Short mmCIF file of C-alpha atoms in Angstrom, two decimals:
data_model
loop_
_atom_site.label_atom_id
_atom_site.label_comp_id
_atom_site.label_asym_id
_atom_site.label_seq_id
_atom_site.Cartn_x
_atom_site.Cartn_y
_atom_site.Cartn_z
CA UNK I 11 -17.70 -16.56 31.78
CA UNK I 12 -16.10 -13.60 29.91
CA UNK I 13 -12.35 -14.35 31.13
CA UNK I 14 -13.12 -18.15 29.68
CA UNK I 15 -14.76 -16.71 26.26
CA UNK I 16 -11.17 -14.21 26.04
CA UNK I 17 -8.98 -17.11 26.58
CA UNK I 18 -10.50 -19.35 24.24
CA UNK I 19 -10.90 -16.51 21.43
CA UNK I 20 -6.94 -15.81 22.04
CA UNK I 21 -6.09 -19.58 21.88
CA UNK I 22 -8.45 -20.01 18.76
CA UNK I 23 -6.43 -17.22 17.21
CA UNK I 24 -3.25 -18.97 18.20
CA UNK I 25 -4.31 -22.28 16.32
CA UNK I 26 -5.45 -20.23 13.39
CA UNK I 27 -2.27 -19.28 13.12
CA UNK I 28 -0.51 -22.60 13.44
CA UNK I 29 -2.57 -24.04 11.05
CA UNK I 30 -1.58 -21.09 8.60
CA UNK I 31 1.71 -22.33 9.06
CA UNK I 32 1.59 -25.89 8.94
CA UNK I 33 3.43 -26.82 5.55
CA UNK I 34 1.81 -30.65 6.01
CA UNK I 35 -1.72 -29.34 5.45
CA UNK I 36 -2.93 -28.86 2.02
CA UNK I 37 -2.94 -25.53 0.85
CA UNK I 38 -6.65 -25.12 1.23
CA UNK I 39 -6.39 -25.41 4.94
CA UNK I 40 -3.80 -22.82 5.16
CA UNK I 41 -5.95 -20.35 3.00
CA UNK I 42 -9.17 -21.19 5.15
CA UNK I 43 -7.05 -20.23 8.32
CA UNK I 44 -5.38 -17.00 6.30
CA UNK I 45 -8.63 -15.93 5.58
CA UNK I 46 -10.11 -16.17 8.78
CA UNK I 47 -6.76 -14.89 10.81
CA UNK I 48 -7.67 -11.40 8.49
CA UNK I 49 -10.83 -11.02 10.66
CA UNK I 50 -10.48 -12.19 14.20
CA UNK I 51 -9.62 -10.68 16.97
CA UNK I 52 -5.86 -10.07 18.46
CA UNK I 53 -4.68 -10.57 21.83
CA UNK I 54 -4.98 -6.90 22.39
CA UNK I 55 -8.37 -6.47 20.62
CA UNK I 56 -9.79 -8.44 23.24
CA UNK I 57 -7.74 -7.41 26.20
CA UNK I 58 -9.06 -3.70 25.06
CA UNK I 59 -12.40 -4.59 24.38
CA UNK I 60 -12.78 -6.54 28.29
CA UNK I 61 -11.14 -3.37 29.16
CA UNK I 62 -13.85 -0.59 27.76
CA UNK I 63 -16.49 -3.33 29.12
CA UNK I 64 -15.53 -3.38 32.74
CA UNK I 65 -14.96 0.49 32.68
CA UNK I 66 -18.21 0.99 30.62
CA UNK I 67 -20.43 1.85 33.63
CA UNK I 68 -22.09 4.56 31.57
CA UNK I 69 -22.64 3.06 28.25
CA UNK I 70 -25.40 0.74 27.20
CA UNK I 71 -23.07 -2.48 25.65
CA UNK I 72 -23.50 -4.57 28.84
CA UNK I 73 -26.96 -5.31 28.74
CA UNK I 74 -26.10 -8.50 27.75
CA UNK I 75 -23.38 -8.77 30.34
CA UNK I 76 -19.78 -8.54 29.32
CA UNK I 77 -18.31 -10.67 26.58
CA UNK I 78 -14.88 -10.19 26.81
CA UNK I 79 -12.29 -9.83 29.78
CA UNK I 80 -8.99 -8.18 30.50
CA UNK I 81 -7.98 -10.94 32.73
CA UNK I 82 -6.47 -13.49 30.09
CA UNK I 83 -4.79 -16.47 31.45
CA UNK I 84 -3.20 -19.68 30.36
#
């Protein structure tokens, strides 16, 4: 479901992030989750991107169905 695929790209961002931080990892680990924090997705990016989705009546990106949703909820 595209509200489930949102929440868990937000929350995989969120670990990302922790791991970034996390001083007890080795510095590898960090740099991995640096590296990969430089490409994903914010909060907003996918709020904004379930947002032109559900509003994209006229456009041909949901042929798939939608991906992402504006509903994000922990």
């Amino acid at each position: 479901m595209p509200d489930e695929r949102s929440r868990a790209v937000v929350q995989t961002r969120e670990f990302l992030v922790e791991l970034s931080r996390d001083n007890s990892l080795p510095d590898r680990v960090r740099r991995d989750a640096k590296f990969l924090l430089r490409h994903f997705p914010t909060r907003d990016d996918v709020v904004m991107a379930g947002l032109i989705e559900e509003h994209s009546d006229t456009l041909p990106i949901g042929v798939l169905g939608p991906v992402f949703s504006p509903a994000i909820t922990k």
